Short mmCIF file of the C-alpha atoms (twelve columns), coordinates in Angstrom:
data_MODEL
# 
_entry.id   MODEL 
# 
loop_
_atom_site.group_PDB 
_atom_site.id 
_atom_site.type_symbol 
_atom_site.label_atom_id 
_atom_site.label_alt_id 
_atom_site.label_comp_id 
_atom_site.label_asym_id 
_atom_site.label_seq_id 
_atom_site.Cartn_x 
_atom_site.Cartn_y 
_atom_site.Cartn_z 
_atom_site.pdbx_PDB_model_num 
ATOM 1   C CA . LEU A 1   -11.201 89.614  11.885  1 
ATOM 2   C CA . ALA A 2   -8.872  90.049  14.841  1 
ATOM 3   C CA . ALA A 3   -10.857 87.479  16.826  1 
ATOM 4   C CA . LEU A 4   -10.771 85.023  13.920  1 
ATOM 5   C CA . GLY A 5   -7.048  85.546  13.498  1 
ATOM 6   C CA . GLY A 6   -6.421  85.077  17.198  1 
ATOM 7   C CA . GLY A 7   -8.493  81.888  17.224  1 
ATOM 8   C CA . ALA A 8   -6.617  80.534  14.223  1 
ATOM 9   C CA . LEU A 9   -3.254  81.228  15.855  1 
ATOM 10  C CA . ARG A 10  -4.290  79.375  18.998  1 
ATOM 11  C CA . ARG A 11  -4.911  76.258  16.941  1 
ATOM 12  C CA . LEU A 12  -1.315  76.224  15.745  1 
ATOM 13  C CA . SER A 13  1.301   74.285  17.639  1 
ATOM 14  C CA . GLU A 14  4.032   76.173  19.496  1 
ATOM 15  C CA . ALA A 15  6.563   75.198  16.834  1 
ATOM 16  C CA . HIS A 16  4.335   76.501  14.025  1 
ATOM 17  C CA . ARG A 17  3.666   79.733  15.899  1 
ATOM 18  C CA . ARG A 18  7.396   80.305  16.294  1 
ATOM 19  C CA . ARG A 19  7.949   79.715  12.584  1 
ATOM 20  C CA . LEU A 20  5.153   82.129  11.732  1 
ATOM 21  C CA . VAL A 21  6.685   84.788  13.982  1 
ATOM 22  C CA . ALA A 22  10.064  84.255  12.326  1 
ATOM 23  C CA . LEU A 23  8.522   84.624  8.852   1 
ATOM 24  C CA . VAL A 24  6.652   87.819  9.775   1 
ATOM 25  C CA . VAL A 25  9.763   89.358  11.322  1 
ATOM 26  C CA . ALA A 26  11.892  88.288  8.334   1 
ATOM 27  C CA . ALA A 27  9.432   89.966  5.937   1 
ATOM 28  C CA . GLY A 28  9.606   93.143  7.998   1 
ATOM 29  C CA . VAL A 29  13.403  93.069  8.075   1 
ATOM 30  C CA . VAL A 30  13.534  92.721  4.283   1 
ATOM 31  C CA . GLU A 31  11.291  95.742  3.778   1 
ATOM 32  C CA . ALA A 32  13.141  97.780  6.394   1 
ATOM 33  C CA . ALA A 33  16.455  96.893  4.745   1 
ATOM 34  C CA . LEU A 34  15.093  98.080  1.385   1 
ATOM 35  C CA . VAL A 35  14.028  101.375 2.933   1 
ATOM 36  C CA . VAL A 36  17.491  101.867 4.424   1 
ATOM 37  C CA . ALA A 37  19.124  100.895 1.118   1 
ATOM 38  C CA . PHE A 38  17.102  103.567 -0.667  1 
ATOM 39  C CA . LEU A 39  19.038  106.195 1.293   1 
ATOM 40  C CA . SER A 40  21.920  105.529 -1.087  1 
ATOM 41  C CA . PRO A 41  21.401  107.004 -4.576  1 
ATOM 42  C CA . THR A 42  23.412  104.173 -6.104  1 
ATOM 43  C CA . LEU A 43  20.958  101.595 -4.729  1 
ATOM 44  C CA . GLN A 44  17.771  103.423 -5.649  1 
ATOM 45  C CA . PRO A 45  15.666  101.961 -8.475  1 
ATOM 46  C CA . THR A 46  15.754  103.907 -11.725 1 
ATOM 47  C CA . ALA A 47  12.124  104.915 -11.101 1 
ATOM 48  C CA . PHE A 48  13.385  107.208 -8.328  1 
ATOM 49  C CA . ALA A 49  14.409  109.658 -11.042 1 
ATOM 50  C CA . ARG A 50  10.715  110.300 -11.672 1 
ATOM 51  C CA . LEU A 51  10.100  111.063 -8.004  1 
ATOM 52  C CA . ASP A 52  12.507  113.967 -7.619  1 
ATOM 53  C CA . TYR A 53  9.561   116.209 -6.740  1 
ATOM 54  C CA . LEU A 54  8.999   114.250 -3.512  1 
ATOM 55  C CA . THR A 55  10.597  115.556 -0.346  1 
ATOM 56  C CA . GLY A 56  10.968  114.505 3.267   1 
ATOM 57  C CA . ARG A 57  9.630   111.114 4.250   1 
ATOM 58  C CA . TYR A 58  7.941   110.669 0.873   1 
ATOM 59  C CA . GLY A 59  11.237  111.121 -0.910  1 
ATOM 60  C CA . TRP A 60  12.896  108.604 1.389   1 
ATOM 61  C CA . ILE A 61  10.300  105.850 0.944   1 
ATOM 62  C CA . GLY A 62  10.066  106.496 -2.796  1 
ATOM 63  C CA . THR A 63  8.875   103.544 -4.832  1 
ATOM 64  C CA . LEU A 64  7.694   101.616 -1.769  1 
ATOM 65  C CA . GLY A 65  4.673   103.923 -1.730  1 
ATOM 66  C CA . ASN A 66  3.098   105.835 1.129   1 
ATOM 67  C CA . PRO A 67  5.433   105.987 4.160   1 
ATOM 68  C CA . GLY A 68  2.391   105.463 6.365   1 
ATOM 69  C CA . TYR A 69  1.858   102.035 4.820   1 
ATOM 70  C CA . VAL A 70  5.502   101.145 5.430   1 
ATOM 71  C CA . GLY A 71  5.289   102.237 9.062   1 
ATOM 72  C CA . VAL A 72  2.109   100.277 9.715   1 
ATOM 73  C CA . PHE A 73  3.477   97.179  7.951   1 
ATOM 74  C CA . LEU A 74  6.610   97.207  10.123  1 
ATOM 75  C CA . THR A 75  4.808   97.666  13.443  1 
ATOM 76  C CA . LEU A 76  3.781   94.039  13.975  1 
ATOM 77  C CA . PRO A 77  7.181   92.563  13.026  1 
ATOM 78  C CA . ALA A 78  8.854   95.082  15.335  1 
ATOM 79  C CA . LEU A 79  6.708   94.108  18.316  1 
ATOM 80  C CA . LEU A 80  7.134   90.398  17.604  1 
ATOM 81  C CA . ALA A 81  10.908  90.852  17.472  1 
ATOM 82  C CA . VAL A 82  10.833  92.782  20.758  1 
ATOM 83  C CA . GLY A 83  8.835   89.988  22.372  1 
ATOM 84  C CA . ARG A 84  11.270  87.326  21.228  1 
ATOM 85  C CA . ALA A 85  14.242  89.421  22.349  1 
ATOM 86  C CA . VAL A 86  12.689  89.842  25.799  1 
ATOM 87  C CA . ASP A 87  12.096  86.089  26.025  1 
ATOM 88  C CA . GLY A 88  15.864  85.551  25.757  1 
ATOM 89  C CA . GLY A 89  17.598  82.459  24.457  1 
ATOM 90  C CA . ARG A 90  20.546  81.882  22.160  1 
ATOM 91  C CA . ARG A 91  19.131  84.098  19.425  1 
ATOM 92  C CA . ARG A 92  18.353  87.107  21.608  1 
ATOM 93  C CA . PRO A 93  21.006  89.305  19.882  1 
ATOM 94  C CA . ILE A 94  19.486  88.504  16.473  1 
ATOM 95  C CA . TRP A 95  15.957  89.321  17.626  1 
ATOM 96  C CA . ALA A 96  17.198  92.490  19.346  1 
ATOM 97  C CA . ALA A 97  19.020  93.644  16.195  1 
ATOM 98  C CA . ALA A 98  15.905  92.993  14.099  1 
ATOM 99  C CA . ALA A 99  13.757  94.889  16.602  1 
ATOM 100 C CA . LEU A 100 16.106  97.903  16.567  1 
ATOM 101 C CA . LEU A 101 16.135  98.026  12.762  1 
ATOM 102 C CA . LEU A 102 12.357  97.723  12.494  1 
ATOM 103 C CA . ILE A 103 11.684  100.316 15.189  1 
ATOM 104 C CA . ALA A 104 14.197  102.758 13.708  1 
ATOM 105 C CA . VAL A 105 12.682  102.558 10.228  1 
ATOM 106 C CA . THR A 106 9.147   102.801 11.638  1 
ATOM 107 C CA . ILE A 107 10.073  105.972 13.519  1 
ATOM 108 C CA . GLY A 108 11.919  107.231 10.445  1 
ATOM 109 C CA . SER A 109 8.739   106.862 8.388   1 
ATOM 110 C CA . GLN A 110 7.185   109.472 10.720  1 
ATOM 111 C CA . THR A 111 3.911   107.556 10.912  1 
ATOM 112 C CA . LEU A 112 2.123   108.712 14.065  1 
ATOM 113 C CA . SER A 113 -0.323  105.793 14.222  1 
ATOM 114 C CA . ALA A 114 2.563   103.308 13.929  1 
ATOM 115 C CA . ALA A 115 4.530   105.108 16.646  1 
ATOM 116 C CA . ILE A 116 1.506   105.038 18.960  1 
ATOM 117 C CA . ALA A 117 0.996   101.338 18.219  1 
ATOM 118 C CA . LEU A 118 4.662   100.657 19.021  1 
ATOM 119 C CA . ALA A 119 4.349   102.464 22.335  1 
ATOM 120 C CA . ALA A 120 1.135   100.650 23.251  1 
ATOM 121 C CA . GLY A 121 2.493   97.264  22.191  1 
ATOM 122 C CA . GLY A 122 5.729   97.843  24.073  1 
ATOM 123 C CA . ALA A 123 3.752   98.713  27.198  1 
ATOM 124 C CA . VAL A 124 1.711   95.504  26.905  1 
ATOM 125 C CA . ILE A 125 4.862   93.409  26.444  1 
ATOM 126 C CA . ALA A 126 6.468   95.053  29.464  1 
ATOM 127 C CA . TRP A 127 3.350   94.531  31.590  1 
ATOM 128 C CA . GLN A 128 3.101   90.862  30.688  1 
ATOM 129 C CA . ARG A 129 6.761   89.850  30.879  1 
ATOM 130 C CA . VAL A 130 8.422   92.106  33.437  1 
ATOM 131 C CA . PRO A 131 8.205   91.089  37.134  1 
ATOM 132 C CA . ARG A 132 5.892   93.313  39.152  1 
ATOM 133 C CA . ARG A 133 8.689   94.684  41.336  1 
ATOM 134 C CA . ARG A 134 10.511  95.982  38.246  1 
ATOM 135 C CA . ARG A 135 7.544   97.373  36.328  1 
ATOM 136 C CA . LEU A 136 7.810   100.919 37.664  1 
ATOM 137 C CA . THR A 137 11.465  101.173 36.667  1 
ATOM 138 C CA . VAL A 138 10.830  99.664  33.237  1 
ATOM 139 C CA . PHE A 139 7.838   101.890 32.504  1 
ATOM 140 C CA . ALA A 140 9.743   104.987 33.642  1 
ATOM 141 C CA . SER A 141 12.598  104.020 31.322  1 
ATOM 142 C CA . LEU A 142 10.193  103.436 28.424  1 
ATOM 143 C CA . ALA A 143 8.549   106.819 29.057  1 
ATOM 144 C CA . ALA A 144 11.945  108.539 29.039  1 
ATOM 145 C CA . ILE A 145 12.952  106.791 25.814  1 
ATOM 146 C CA . GLY A 146 9.621   107.703 24.233  1 
ATOM 147 C CA . LEU A 147 10.096  111.350 25.203  1 
ATOM 148 C CA . VAL A 148 13.584  111.422 23.698  1 
ATOM 149 C CA . VAL A 149 12.306  109.793 20.494  1 
ATOM 150 C CA . ALA A 150 9.425   112.273 20.261  1 
ATOM 151 C CA . LEU A 151 11.689  115.298 20.729  1 
ATOM 152 C CA . ALA A 152 14.915  114.264 19.002  1 
ATOM 153 C CA . SER A 153 13.865  112.001 16.108  1 
ATOM 154 C CA . PRO A 154 12.309  112.758 12.695  1 
ATOM 155 C CA . LEU A 155 8.963   112.111 14.364  1 
ATOM 156 C CA . ARG A 156 9.177   115.501 16.085  1 
ATOM 157 C CA . SER A 157 8.225   117.476 12.990  1 
ATOM 158 C CA . ARG A 158 5.168   115.275 12.477  1 
ATOM 159 C CA . LEU A 159 4.085   115.757 16.091  1 
ATOM 160 C CA . VAL A 160 4.486   119.526 15.823  1 
ATOM 161 C CA . GLY A 161 2.503   119.494 12.574  1 
ATOM 162 C CA . ALA A 162 -0.256  117.394 14.139  1 
ATOM 163 C CA . VAL A 163 -0.553  119.767 17.104  1 
ATOM 164 C CA . ASP A 164 -0.708  122.806 14.808  1 
ATOM 165 C CA . GLN A 165 -3.291  121.074 12.634  1 
ATOM 166 C CA . ALA A 166 -5.450  120.202 15.638  1 
ATOM 167 C CA . ARG A 167 -5.272  123.770 16.909  1 
ATOM 168 C CA . GLY A 168 -6.138  125.284 13.553  1 
ATOM 169 C CA . ASN A 169 -8.724  122.862 12.187  1 
ATOM 170 C CA . GLY A 170 -9.772  120.627 15.073  1 
ATOM 171 C CA . LEU A 171 -9.120  116.996 15.936  1 
ATOM 172 C CA . LEU A 172 -11.244 115.764 13.033  1 
ATOM 173 C CA . TRP A 173 -8.547  116.860 10.587  1 
ATOM 174 C CA . LEU A 174 -5.827  114.717 12.116  1 
ATOM 175 C CA . GLY A 175 -4.728  111.593 10.249  1 
ATOM 176 C CA . SER A 176 -4.979  113.115 6.760   1 
ATOM 177 C CA . ALA A 177 -8.489  114.398 7.542   1 
ATOM 178 C CA . ARG A 178 -9.910  110.882 7.828   1 
ATOM 179 C CA . GLY A 179 -12.075 111.922 10.774  1 
ATOM 180 C CA . ALA A 180 -13.613 114.775 8.790   1 
ATOM 181 C CA . ALA A 181 -14.183 112.490 5.800   1 
ATOM 182 C CA . THR A 182 -15.834 109.861 7.998   1 
ATOM 183 C CA . LEU A 183 -18.101 112.478 9.576   1 
ATOM 184 C CA . ALA A 184 -19.045 113.779 6.120   1 
ATOM 185 C CA . ALA A 185 -19.817 110.236 4.934   1 
ATOM 186 C CA . GLY A 186 -22.001 109.668 7.999   1 
ATOM 187 C CA . SER A 187 -23.901 112.887 7.340   1 
ATOM 188 C CA . MET A 188 -24.507 111.910 3.704   1 
ATOM 189 C CA . LEU A 189 -25.696 108.476 4.796   1 
ATOM 190 C CA . ALA A 190 -28.114 110.013 7.291   1 
ATOM 191 C CA . ALA A 191 -29.461 112.399 4.643   1 
ATOM 192 C CA . ASN A 192 -29.727 109.731 1.907   1 
ATOM 193 C CA . PRO A 193 -30.026 106.379 3.699   1 
ATOM 194 C CA . LEU A 194 -31.502 104.384 0.814   1 
ATOM 195 C CA . PHE A 195 -29.790 105.465 -2.392  1 
ATOM 196 C CA . GLY A 196 -26.848 107.576 -1.227  1 
ATOM 197 C CA . VAL A 197 -25.634 110.598 -3.175  1 
ATOM 198 C CA . GLY A 198 -24.543 108.748 -6.318  1 
ATOM 199 C CA . PRO A 199 -21.231 107.490 -7.671  1 
ATOM 200 C CA . GLY A 200 -18.450 110.091 -7.739  1 
ATOM 201 C CA . MET A 201 -20.514 112.661 -5.819  1 
ATOM 202 C CA . PHE A 202 -18.698 112.487 -2.487  1 
ATOM 203 C CA . GLU A 203 -16.667 115.675 -2.952  1 
ATOM 204 C CA . ALA A 204 -19.656 117.619 -4.232  1 
ATOM 205 C CA . ASN A 205 -21.724 116.661 -1.180  1 
ATOM 206 C CA . SER A 206 -19.074 116.780 1.510   1 
# 
């Protein structure tokens, strides 16, 4: 799918690609703005009253659903906005402001996979667009910023929880135990390759 998407984007003209980037970033900004607005009780939808049992990042995201989905959704717009801000031009301040908003909300969602994707994408952008003589300085600055974010932002509690979880249960239980679930599914497939274990029997056989 990624290859097909990349091939389709290459067939677009430069003007169409720029419009597509602007639309993706605008969609991300709208969602990020909604998340920020939900911090104010007066701006929260009435359905928030039914979610008073939620705490932490779940209570913040509220009716937008799982904070992990919000973080992942905002990652691409954030990186696109960073790229356009680095490119410069008359609208650099607008792209930079959008990038800061998107990155802040992504970090605020405490989604580890989104934070890792932001770091990796930022490194790729820096490698591609920063002159070689300045790369060491830029990467050192990015590493320092990443360390500050990891230690002083809401993401810190998630990192500490992930480390404790890995120590107690193993790496397979990271990411909401998706690794353990995938391993269990593989074992069931190996044991019952033709007919499986039957509908609704995953928990009983895992």
